[in-house]
C-alpha cells in the first residue's frame, strides 16, 4: 500500500493530469490512460481517507472499464470490489 507522504505529494499532479486527460477528445487510448491514472489516484485517496473522492473516482473507473472491456471482465469485478471496500470502510455495508 502507498505511504501517506508520497500520496500527498503526487495527489495534486494526478488531479492535474486527470483534468488534462478530460480535455482531450475521447478515444480508446485516452480512456485507457484515464483508467490507469484513476486506479492509482483511488489508491492514494483511499489511503488518505478521502473516501468521497475515492468513491466518485471508483464509480468513474467502473464505467470506463465496462466500456473498454464489457461487464464480465475481471477489471470490472475489481472496481466493484474496490467500491465495496470503500463502503465497508465507511460502515455503509447495506449498500
mmCIF file of N, CA, C and O in Angstrom:
data_model
loop_
_atom_site.group_PDB
_atom_site.id
_atom_site.type_symbol
_atom_site.label_atom_id
_atom_site.label_comp_id
_atom_site.label_asym_id
_atom_site.label_seq_id
_atom_site.Cartn_x
_atom_site.Cartn_y
_atom_site.Cartn_z
ATOM 1 N N UNK A 1 0.842 -1.179 0.000
ATOM 2 C CA UNK A 1 0.000 0.000 0.000
ATOM 3 C C UNK A 1 0.888 1.243 0.000
ATOM 4 O O UNK A 1 1.967 1.242 0.550
ATOM 5 N N UNK A 2 0.396 2.294 -0.585
ATOM 6 C CA UNK A 2 1.157 3.532 -0.706
ATOM 7 C C UNK A 2 1.321 4.199 0.654
ATOM 8 O O UNK A 2 0.494 4.060 1.536
ATOM 9 N N UNK A 3 2.416 4.921 0.816
ATOM 10 C CA UNK A 3 2.681 5.643 2.051
ATOM 11 C C UNK A 3 2.042 7.024 1.998
ATOM 12 O O UNK A 3 1.851 7.580 0.928
ATOM 13 N N UNK A 4 1.697 7.597 3.165
ATOM 14 C CA UNK A 4 0.991 8.879 3.165
ATOM 15 C C UNK A 4 1.735 10.023 2.484
ATOM 16 O O UNK A 4 1.149 10.739 1.682
ATOM 17 N N UNK A 5 3.006 10.197 2.790
ATOM 18 C CA UNK A 5 3.725 11.335 2.204
ATOM 19 C C UNK A 5 3.811 11.251 0.687
ATOM 20 O O UNK A 5 3.527 12.237 0.009
ATOM 21 N N UNK A 6 4.176 10.095 0.117
ATOM 22 C CA UNK A 6 4.168 10.021 -1.349
ATOM 23 C C UNK A 6 2.781 10.277 -1.940
ATOM 24 O O UNK A 6 2.659 10.934 -2.962
ATOM 25 N N UNK A 7 1.748 9.768 -1.275
ATOM 26 C CA UNK A 7 0.392 10.007 -1.780
ATOM 27 C C UNK A 7 0.049 11.484 -1.749
ATOM 28 O O UNK A 7 -0.495 12.028 -2.710
ATOM 29 N N UNK A 8 0.350 12.132 -0.651
ATOM 30 C CA UNK A 8 0.067 13.559 -0.542
ATOM 31 C C UNK A 8 0.857 14.347 -1.575
ATOM 32 O O UNK A 8 0.374 15.335 -2.117
ATOM 33 N N UNK A 9 2.057 13.886 -1.860
ATOM 34 C CA UNK A 9 2.911 14.603 -2.809
ATOM 35 C C UNK A 9 2.419 14.463 -4.243
ATOM 36 O O UNK A 9 2.492 15.419 -5.014
ATOM 37 N N UNK A 10 1.925 13.290 -4.612
ATOM 38 C CA UNK A 10 1.543 13.068 -6.010
ATOM 39 C C UNK A 10 0.081 13.381 -6.300
ATOM 40 O O UNK A 10 -0.294 13.527 -7.469
ATOM 41 N N UNK A 11 -0.745 13.498 -5.288
ATOM 42 C CA UNK A 11 -2.165 13.727 -5.499
ATOM 43 C C UNK A 11 -2.454 14.947 -6.377
ATOM 44 O O UNK A 11 -3.227 14.839 -7.344
ATOM 45 N N UNK A 12 -1.859 16.112 -6.114
ATOM 46 C CA UNK A 12 -2.138 17.269 -6.979
ATOM 47 C C UNK A 12 -1.738 17.030 -8.439
ATOM 48 O O UNK A 12 -2.473 17.409 -9.355
ATOM 49 N N UNK A 13 -0.610 16.369 -8.657
ATOM 50 C CA UNK A 13 -0.173 16.095 -10.026
ATOM 51 C C UNK A 13 -1.134 15.122 -10.717
ATOM 52 O O UNK A 13 -1.438 15.281 -11.906
ATOM 53 N N UNK A 14 -1.616 14.139 -9.987
ATOM 54 C CA UNK A 14 -2.582 13.188 -10.555
ATOM 55 C C UNK A 14 -3.875 13.900 -10.954
ATOM 56 O O UNK A 14 -4.430 13.640 -12.027
ATOM 57 N N UNK A 15 -4.340 14.784 -10.095
ATOM 58 C CA UNK A 15 -5.570 15.520 -10.402
ATOM 59 C C UNK A 15 -5.379 16.442 -11.600
ATOM 60 O O UNK A 15 -6.280 16.578 -12.440
ATOM 61 N N UNK A 16 -4.210 17.045 -11.718
ATOM 62 C CA UNK A 16 -3.903 17.887 -12.872
ATOM 63 C C UNK A 16 -3.864 17.056 -14.142
ATOM 64 O O UNK A 16 -4.420 17.451 -15.172
ATOM 65 N N UNK A 17 -3.227 15.898 -14.072
ATOM 66 C CA UNK A 17 -3.160 15.014 -15.239
ATOM 67 C C UNK A 17 -4.549 14.527 -15.632
ATOM 68 O O UNK A 17 -4.881 14.451 -16.823
ATOM 69 N N UNK A 18 -5.379 14.214 -14.653
ATOM 70 C CA UNK A 18 -6.745 13.774 -14.934
ATOM 71 C C UNK A 18 -7.531 14.882 -15.629
ATOM 72 O O UNK A 18 -8.245 14.632 -16.606
ATOM 73 N N UNK A 19 -7.359 16.092 -15.159
ATOM 74 C CA UNK A 19 -8.023 17.232 -15.796
ATOM 75 C C UNK A 19 -7.556 17.411 -17.234
ATOM 76 O O UNK A 19 -8.360 17.685 -18.136
ATOM 77 N N UNK A 20 -6.273 17.230 -17.476
ATOM 78 C CA UNK A 20 -5.730 17.338 -18.839
ATOM 79 C C UNK A 20 -6.302 16.249 -19.732
ATOM 80 O O UNK A 20 -6.655 16.502 -20.893
ATOM 81 N N UNK A 21 -6.412 15.027 -19.217
ATOM 82 C CA UNK A 21 -6.998 13.938 -20.000
ATOM 83 C C UNK A 21 -8.466 14.226 -20.319
ATOM 84 O O UNK A 21 -8.950 13.900 -21.395
ATOM 85 N N UNK A 22 -9.158 14.849 -19.375
ATOM 86 C CA UNK A 22 -10.570 15.180 -19.592
ATOM 87 C C UNK A 22 -10.766 16.203 -20.707
ATOM 88 O O UNK A 22 -11.851 16.287 -21.285
ATOM 89 N N UNK A 23 -9.736 16.970 -21.024
ATOM 90 C CA UNK A 23 -9.818 17.980 -22.080
ATOM 91 C C UNK A 23 -9.596 17.391 -23.467
ATOM 92 O O UNK A 23 -9.893 18.042 -24.467
ATOM 93 N N UNK A 24 -9.083 16.183 -23.522
ATOM 94 C CA UNK A 24 -8.791 15.547 -24.818
ATOM 95 C C UNK A 24 -10.045 14.901 -25.384
ATOM 96 O O UNK A 24 -10.913 14.467 -24.633
ATOM 97 N N UNK A 25 -10.128 14.823 -26.709
ATOM 98 C CA UNK A 25 -11.266 14.114 -27.300
ATOM 99 C C UNK A 25 -11.248 12.653 -26.863
ATOM 100 O O UNK A 25 -10.185 12.029 -26.826
ATOM 101 N N UNK A 26 -12.410 12.125 -26.503
ATOM 102 C CA UNK A 26 -12.426 10.739 -26.020
ATOM 103 C C UNK A 26 -12.093 9.733 -27.122
ATOM 104 O O UNK A 26 -12.559 9.857 -28.246
ATOM 105 N N UNK A 27 -11.242 8.805 -26.789
ATOM 106 C CA UNK A 27 -10.953 7.656 -27.644
ATOM 107 C C UNK A 27 -10.427 6.546 -26.738
ATOM 108 O O UNK A 27 -10.271 6.738 -25.536
ATOM 109 N N UNK A 28 -10.168 5.406 -27.296
ATOM 110 C CA UNK A 28 -9.775 4.247 -26.501
ATOM 111 C C UNK A 28 -8.481 4.509 -25.727
ATOM 112 O O UNK A 28 -8.365 4.167 -24.544
ATOM 113 N N UNK A 29 -7.505 5.128 -26.377
ATOM 114 C CA UNK A 29 -6.219 5.363 -25.696
ATOM 115 C C UNK A 29 -6.370 6.357 -24.539
ATOM 116 O O UNK A 29 -5.734 6.181 -23.491
ATOM 117 N N UNK A 30 -7.185 7.373 -24.723
ATOM 118 C CA UNK A 30 -7.432 8.327 -23.635
ATOM 119 C C UNK A 30 -8.134 7.614 -22.485
ATOM 120 O O UNK A 30 -7.792 7.805 -21.316
ATOM 121 N N UNK A 31 -9.113 6.767 -22.806
ATOM 122 C CA UNK A 31 -9.824 6.022 -21.763
ATOM 123 C C UNK A 31 -8.877 5.080 -21.017
ATOM 124 O O UNK A 31 -8.963 4.955 -19.803
ATOM 125 N N UNK A 32 -7.976 4.428 -21.738
ATOM 126 C CA UNK A 32 -7.011 3.538 -21.079
ATOM 127 C C UNK A 32 -6.106 4.330 -20.137
ATOM 128 O O UNK A 32 -5.824 3.889 -19.018
ATOM 129 N N UNK A 33 -5.631 5.480 -20.596
ATOM 130 C CA UNK A 33 -4.793 6.326 -19.757
ATOM 131 C C UNK A 33 -5.541 6.848 -18.545
ATOM 132 O O UNK A 33 -5.003 6.883 -17.433
ATOM 133 N N UNK A 34 -6.782 7.239 -18.764
ATOM 134 C CA UNK A 34 -7.616 7.723 -17.667
ATOM 135 C C UNK A 34 -7.843 6.611 -16.651
ATOM 136 O O UNK A 34 -7.755 6.843 -15.435
ATOM 137 N N UNK A 35 -8.108 5.402 -17.130
ATOM 138 C CA UNK A 35 -8.333 4.267 -16.229
ATOM 139 C C UNK A 35 -7.087 3.987 -15.381
ATOM 140 O O UNK A 35 -7.193 3.780 -14.166
ATOM 141 N N UNK A 36 -5.938 4.005 -16.000
ATOM 142 C CA UNK A 36 -4.692 3.759 -15.267
ATOM 143 C C UNK A 36 -4.466 4.832 -14.204
ATOM 144 O O UNK A 36 -4.134 4.528 -13.053
ATOM 145 N N UNK A 37 -4.665 6.075 -14.584
ATOM 146 C CA UNK A 37 -4.480 7.178 -13.646
ATOM 147 C C UNK A 37 -5.491 7.100 -12.504
ATOM 148 O O UNK A 37 -5.136 7.278 -11.334
ATOM 149 N N UNK A 38 -6.754 6.834 -12.830
ATOM 150 C CA UNK A 38 -7.779 6.721 -11.794
ATOM 151 C C UNK A 38 -7.441 5.607 -10.812
ATOM 152 O O UNK A 38 -7.629 5.771 -9.596
ATOM 153 N N UNK A 39 -6.950 4.496 -11.305
ATOM 154 C CA UNK A 39 -6.598 3.379 -10.441
ATOM 155 C C UNK A 39 -5.569 3.801 -9.398
ATOM 156 O O UNK A 39 -5.695 3.489 -8.210
ATOM 157 N N UNK A 40 -4.557 4.525 -9.818
ATOM 158 C CA UNK A 40 -3.516 4.999 -8.888
ATOM 159 C C UNK A 40 -4.061 6.068 -7.944
ATOM 160 O O UNK A 40 -3.768 6.072 -6.749
ATOM 161 N N UNK A 41 -4.864 6.957 -8.498
ATOM 162 C CA UNK A 41 -5.438 8.049 -7.717
ATOM 163 C C UNK A 41 -6.341 7.503 -6.609
ATOM 164 O O UNK A 41 -6.272 7.943 -5.455
ATOM 165 N N UNK A 42 -7.166 6.535 -6.945
ATOM 166 C CA UNK A 42 -8.086 5.938 -5.972
ATOM 167 C C UNK A 42 -7.316 5.317 -4.812
ATOM 168 O O UNK A 42 -7.712 5.460 -3.653
ATOM 169 N N UNK A 43 -6.209 4.657 -5.095
ATOM 170 C CA UNK A 43 -5.400 4.044 -4.031
ATOM 171 C C UNK A 43 -4.932 5.094 -3.041
ATOM 172 O O UNK A 43 -5.020 4.894 -1.821
ATOM 173 N N UNK A 44 -4.446 6.215 -3.556
ATOM 174 C CA UNK A 44 -3.979 7.277 -2.662
ATOM 175 C C UNK A 44 -5.131 7.903 -1.884
ATOM 176 O O UNK A 44 -5.020 8.144 -0.681
ATOM 177 N N UNK A 45 -6.236 8.153 -2.560
ATOM 178 C CA UNK A 45 -7.385 8.763 -1.867
ATOM 179 C C UNK A 45 -7.894 7.845 -0.761
ATOM 180 O O UNK A 45 -8.216 8.311 0.336
ATOM 181 N N UNK A 46 -7.971 6.561 -1.050
ATOM 182 C CA UNK A 46 -8.412 5.605 -0.034
ATOM 183 C C UNK A 46 -7.452 5.623 1.158
ATOM 184 O O UNK A 46 -7.870 5.712 2.306
ATOM 185 N N UNK A 47 -6.168 5.550 0.871
ATOM 186 C CA UNK A 47 -5.163 5.506 1.926
ATOM 187 C C UNK A 47 -5.200 6.773 2.788
ATOM 188 O O UNK A 47 -5.008 6.713 3.999
ATOM 189 N N UNK A 48 -5.485 7.910 2.154
ATOM 190 C CA UNK A 48 -5.530 9.182 2.877
ATOM 191 C C UNK A 48 -6.887 9.446 3.534
ATOM 192 O O UNK A 48 -7.082 10.476 4.178
ATOM 193 N N UNK A 49 -7.829 8.521 3.359
ATOM 194 C CA UNK A 49 -9.145 8.691 3.970
ATOM 195 C C UNK A 49 -10.060 9.633 3.218
ATOM 196 O O UNK A 49 -11.074 10.085 3.753
ATOM 197 N N UNK A 50 -9.746 9.911 1.975
ATOM 198 C CA UNK A 50 -10.574 10.789 1.144
ATOM 199 C C UNK A 50 -11.623 9.936 0.422
ATOM 200 O O UNK A 50 -11.615 9.764 -0.790
ATOM 201 N N UNK A 51 -12.537 9.384 1.217
ATOM 202 C CA UNK A 51 -13.455 8.375 0.712
ATOM 203 C C UNK A 51 -14.451 8.901 -0.315
ATOM 204 O O UNK A 51 -14.789 8.181 -1.260
ATOM 205 N N UNK A 52 -14.932 10.110 -0.149
ATOM 206 C CA UNK A 52 -15.889 10.656 -1.121
ATOM 207 C C UNK A 52 -15.242 10.784 -2.501
ATOM 208 O O UNK A 52 -15.836 10.410 -3.516
ATOM 209 N N UNK A 53 -14.023 11.296 -2.535
ATOM 210 C CA UNK A 53 -13.305 11.407 -3.808
ATOM 211 C C UNK A 53 -13.000 10.026 -4.380
ATOM 212 O O UNK A 53 -13.161 9.786 -5.586
ATOM 213 N N UNK A 54 -12.558 9.128 -3.510
ATOM 214 C CA UNK A 54 -12.240 7.773 -3.961
ATOM 215 C C UNK A 54 -13.482 7.081 -4.522
ATOM 216 O O UNK A 54 -13.414 6.395 -5.542
ATOM 217 N N UNK A 55 -14.619 7.298 -3.885
ATOM 218 C CA UNK A 55 -15.854 6.685 -4.381
ATOM 219 C C UNK A 55 -16.236 7.240 -5.750
ATOM 220 O O UNK A 55 -16.567 6.479 -6.669
ATOM 221 N N UNK A 56 -16.187 8.550 -5.894
ATOM 222 C CA UNK A 56 -16.532 9.159 -7.187
ATOM 223 C C UNK A 56 -15.596 8.660 -8.286
ATOM 224 O O UNK A 56 -16.051 8.326 -9.390
ATOM 225 N N UNK A 57 -14.321 8.592 -7.994
ATOM 226 C CA UNK A 57 -13.357 8.126 -8.987
ATOM 227 C C UNK A 57 -13.508 6.629 -9.264
ATOM 228 O O UNK A 57 -13.315 6.186 -10.402
ATOM 229 N N UNK A 58 -13.879 5.850 -8.240
ATOM 230 C CA UNK A 58 -14.098 4.415 -8.449
ATOM 231 C C UNK A 58 -15.311 4.191 -9.340
ATOM 232 O O UNK A 58 -15.298 3.325 -10.226
ATOM 233 N N UNK A 59 -16.361 4.964 -9.119
ATOM 234 C CA UNK A 59 -17.552 4.843 -9.971
ATOM 235 C C UNK A 59 -17.212 5.201 -11.421
ATOM 236 O O UNK A 59 -17.676 4.548 -12.365
ATOM 237 N N UNK A 60 -16.409 6.236 -11.586
ATOM 238 C CA UNK A 60 -15.992 6.623 -12.941
ATOM 239 C C UNK A 60 -15.136 5.528 -13.575
ATOM 240 O O UNK A 60 -15.327 5.181 -14.749
ATOM 241 N N UNK A 61 -14.201 4.982 -12.816
ATOM 242 C CA UNK A 61 -13.353 3.910 -13.327
ATOM 243 C C UNK A 61 -14.188 2.688 -13.701
ATOM 244 O O UNK A 61 -13.937 2.053 -14.722
ATOM 245 N N UNK A 62 -15.184 2.376 -12.896
ATOM 246 C CA UNK A 62 -16.069 1.254 -13.190
ATOM 247 C C UNK A 62 -16.749 1.435 -14.553
ATOM 248 O O UNK A 62 -16.784 0.517 -15.370
ATOM 249 N N UNK A 63 -17.262 2.625 -14.814
ATOM 250 C CA UNK A 63 -17.907 2.893 -16.107
ATOM 251 C C UNK A 63 -16.929 2.769 -17.272
ATOM 252 O O UNK A 63 -17.264 2.209 -18.317
ATOM 253 N N UNK A 64 -15.732 3.293 -17.084
ATOM 254 C CA UNK A 64 -14.715 3.209 -18.137
ATOM 255 C C UNK A 64 -14.359 1.751 -18.412
ATOM 256 O O UNK A 64 -14.286 1.333 -19.570
ATOM 257 N N UNK A 65 -14.145 0.982 -17.352
ATOM 258 C CA UNK A 65 -13.783 -0.426 -17.533
ATOM 259 C C UNK A 65 -14.906 -1.203 -18.216
ATOM 260 O O UNK A 65 -14.647 -2.088 -19.029
ATOM 261 N N UNK A 66 -16.154 -0.893 -17.892
ATOM 262 C CA UNK A 66 -17.275 -1.557 -18.569
ATOM 263 C C UNK A 66 -17.274 -1.231 -20.061
ATOM 264 O O UNK A 66 -17.523 -2.104 -20.886
ATOM 265 N N UNK A 67 -17.008 0.039 -20.383
ATOM 266 C CA UNK A 67 -16.962 0.433 -21.798
ATOM 267 C C UNK A 67 -15.808 -0.241 -22.533
ATOM 268 O O UNK A 67 -15.945 -0.672 -23.671
ATOM 269 N N UNK A 68 -14.649 -0.295 -21.886
ATOM 270 C CA UNK A 68 -13.467 -0.861 -22.530
ATOM 271 C C UNK A 68 -13.527 -2.382 -22.653
ATOM 272 O O UNK A 68 -13.068 -2.934 -23.651
ATOM 273 N N UNK A 69 -14.034 -3.044 -21.634
ATOM 274 C CA UNK A 69 -13.893 -4.497 -21.554
ATOM 275 C C UNK A 69 -15.193 -5.289 -21.517
ATOM 276 O O UNK A 69 -15.160 -6.506 -21.652
ATOM 277 N N UNK A 70 -16.313 -4.625 -21.276
ATOM 278 C CA UNK A 70 -17.576 -5.340 -21.097
ATOM 279 C C UNK A 70 -17.814 -5.643 -19.629
ATOM 280 O O UNK A 70 -16.883 -5.629 -18.825
ATOM 281 N N UNK A 71 -19.065 -5.935 -19.267
ATOM 282 C CA UNK A 71 -19.434 -6.065 -17.850
ATOM 283 C C UNK A 71 -18.887 -7.291 -17.134
ATOM 284 O O UNK A 71 -18.864 -7.326 -15.907
ATOM 285 N N UNK A 72 -18.423 -8.286 -17.866
ATOM 286 C CA UNK A 72 -17.966 -9.529 -17.234
ATOM 287 C C UNK A 72 -16.449 -9.600 -17.032
ATOM 288 O O UNK A 72 -15.931 -10.609 -16.570
ATOM 289 N N UNK A 73 -15.744 -8.555 -17.362
ATOM 290 C CA UNK A 73 -14.279 -8.563 -17.301
ATOM 291 C C UNK A 73 -13.783 -8.506 -15.846
ATOM 292 O O UNK A 73 -14.398 -7.860 -14.992
ATOM 293 N N UNK A 74 -12.664 -9.168 -15.543
ATOM 294 C CA UNK A 74 -12.114 -9.142 -14.181
ATOM 295 C C UNK A 74 -11.822 -7.730 -13.651
ATOM 296 O O UNK A 74 -11.946 -7.495 -12.444
ATOM 297 N N UNK A 75 -11.452 -6.799 -14.518
ATOM 298 C CA UNK A 75 -11.188 -5.438 -14.032
ATOM 299 C C UNK A 75 -12.475 -4.749 -13.587
ATOM 300 O O UNK A 75 -12.447 -3.897 -12.703
ATOM 301 N N UNK A 76 -13.595 -5.104 -14.187
ATOM 302 C CA UNK A 76 -14.893 -4.589 -13.732
ATOM 303 C C UNK A 76 -15.173 -5.137 -12.332
ATOM 304 O O UNK A 76 -15.577 -4.391 -11.431
ATOM 305 N N UNK A 77 -14.932 -6.429 -12.142
ATOM 306 C CA UNK A 77 -15.109 -7.036 -10.821
ATOM 307 C C UNK A 77 -14.187 -6.376 -9.797
ATOM 308 O O UNK A 77 -14.584 -6.146 -8.644
ATOM 309 N N UNK A 78 -12.970 -6.047 -10.203
ATOM 310 C CA UNK A 78 -12.027 -5.373 -9.301
ATOM 311 C C UNK A 78 -12.579 -4.027 -8.852
ATOM 312 O O UNK A 78 -12.507 -3.666 -7.673
ATOM 313 N N UNK A 79 -13.158 -3.267 -9.779
ATOM 314 C CA UNK A 79 -13.738 -1.969 -9.428
ATOM 315 C C UNK A 79 -14.927 -2.129 -8.488
ATOM 316 O O UNK A 79 -15.095 -1.349 -7.544
ATOM 317 N N UNK A 80 -15.760 -3.139 -8.734
ATOM 318 C CA UNK A 80 -16.895 -3.399 -7.841
ATOM 319 C C UNK A 80 -16.394 -3.781 -6.448
ATOM 320 O O UNK A 80 -16.952 -3.337 -5.436
ATOM 321 N N UNK A 81 -15.337 -4.570 -6.395
ATOM 322 C CA UNK A 81 -14.749 -4.947 -5.110
ATOM 323 C C UNK A 81 -14.189 -3.713 -4.393
ATOM 324 O O UNK A 81 -14.358 -3.566 -3.180
ATOM 325 N N UNK A 82 -13.533 -2.841 -5.133
ATOM 326 C CA UNK A 82 -12.996 -1.614 -4.538
ATOM 327 C C UNK A 82 -14.118 -0.736 -3.979
ATOM 328 O O UNK A 82 -13.980 -0.139 -2.910
ATOM 329 N N UNK A 83 -15.213 -0.665 -4.711
ATOM 330 C CA UNK A 83 -16.357 0.114 -4.249
ATOM 331 C C UNK A 83 -16.900 -0.488 -2.950
ATOM 332 O O UNK A 83 -17.204 0.237 -1.992
ATOM 333 N N UNK A 84 -16.979 -1.815 -2.907
ATOM 334 C CA UNK A 84 -17.405 -2.485 -1.678
ATOM 335 C C UNK A 84 -16.468 -2.207 -0.515
ATOM 336 O O UNK A 84 -16.912 -2.015 0.616
ATOM 337 N N UNK A 85 -15.170 -2.178 -0.792
ATOM 338 C CA UNK A 85 -14.198 -1.854 0.258
ATOM 339 C C UNK A 85 -14.376 -0.449 0.796
ATOM 340 O O UNK A 85 -14.248 -0.213 2.004
ATOM 341 N N UNK A 86 -14.690 0.474 -0.089
ATOM 342 C CA UNK A 86 -14.955 1.853 0.350
ATOM 343 C C UNK A 86 -16.193 1.901 1.241
ATOM 344 O O UNK A 86 -16.195 2.567 2.278
ATOM 345 N N UNK A 87 -17.235 1.189 0.831
ATOM 346 C CA UNK A 87 -18.452 1.156 1.638
ATOM 347 C C UNK A 87 -18.179 0.531 3.004
ATOM 348 O O UNK A 87 -18.630 1.028 4.033
ATOM 349 N N UNK A 88 -17.440 -0.572 3.009
ATOM 350 C CA UNK A 88 -17.107 -1.252 4.263
ATOM 351 C C UNK A 88 -16.324 -0.321 5.191
ATOM 352 O O UNK A 88 -16.607 -0.220 6.382
ATOM 353 N N UNK A 89 -15.347 0.364 4.645
ATOM 354 C CA UNK A 89 -14.506 1.255 5.432
ATOM 355 C C UNK A 89 -15.322 2.375 6.085
ATOM 356 O O UNK A 89 -14.978 2.859 7.163
ATOM 357 N N UNK A 90 -16.407 2.757 5.442
ATOM 358 C CA UNK A 90 -17.250 3.840 5.951
ATOM 359 C C UNK A 90 -18.454 3.331 6.744
ATOM 360 O O UNK A 90 -19.305 4.117 7.161
ATOM 361 N N UNK A 91 -18.548 2.011 6.920
ATOM 362 C CA UNK A 91 -19.681 1.449 7.640
ATOM 363 C C UNK A 91 -20.974 1.453 6.858
ATOM 364 O O UNK A 91 -22.058 1.430 7.422
ATOM 365 N N UNK A 92 -20.860 1.477 5.536
ATOM 366 C CA UNK A 92 -22.037 1.526 4.656
ATOM 367 C C UNK A 92 -22.293 0.141 4.058
ATOM 368 O O UNK A 92 -22.425 -0.018 2.865
ATOM 369 N N UNK A 93 -22.391 -0.852 4.908
ATOM 370 C CA UNK A 93 -22.491 -2.233 4.463
ATOM 371 C C UNK A 93 -23.798 -2.532 3.735
ATOM 372 O O UNK A 93 -23.846 -3.428 2.901
ATOM 373 N N UNK A 94 -24.853 -1.818 4.027
ATOM 374 C CA UNK A 94 -26.143 -2.062 3.373
ATOM 375 C C UNK A 94 -26.090 -1.747 1.885
ATOM 376 O O UNK A 94 -26.861 -2.287 1.098
ATOM 377 N N UNK A 95 -25.172 -0.889 1.502
ATOM 378 C CA UNK A 95 -25.041 -0.512 0.086
ATOM 379 C C UNK A 95 -24.294 -1.582 -0.652
ATOM 380 O O UNK A 95 -24.311 -1.718 -1.807
#
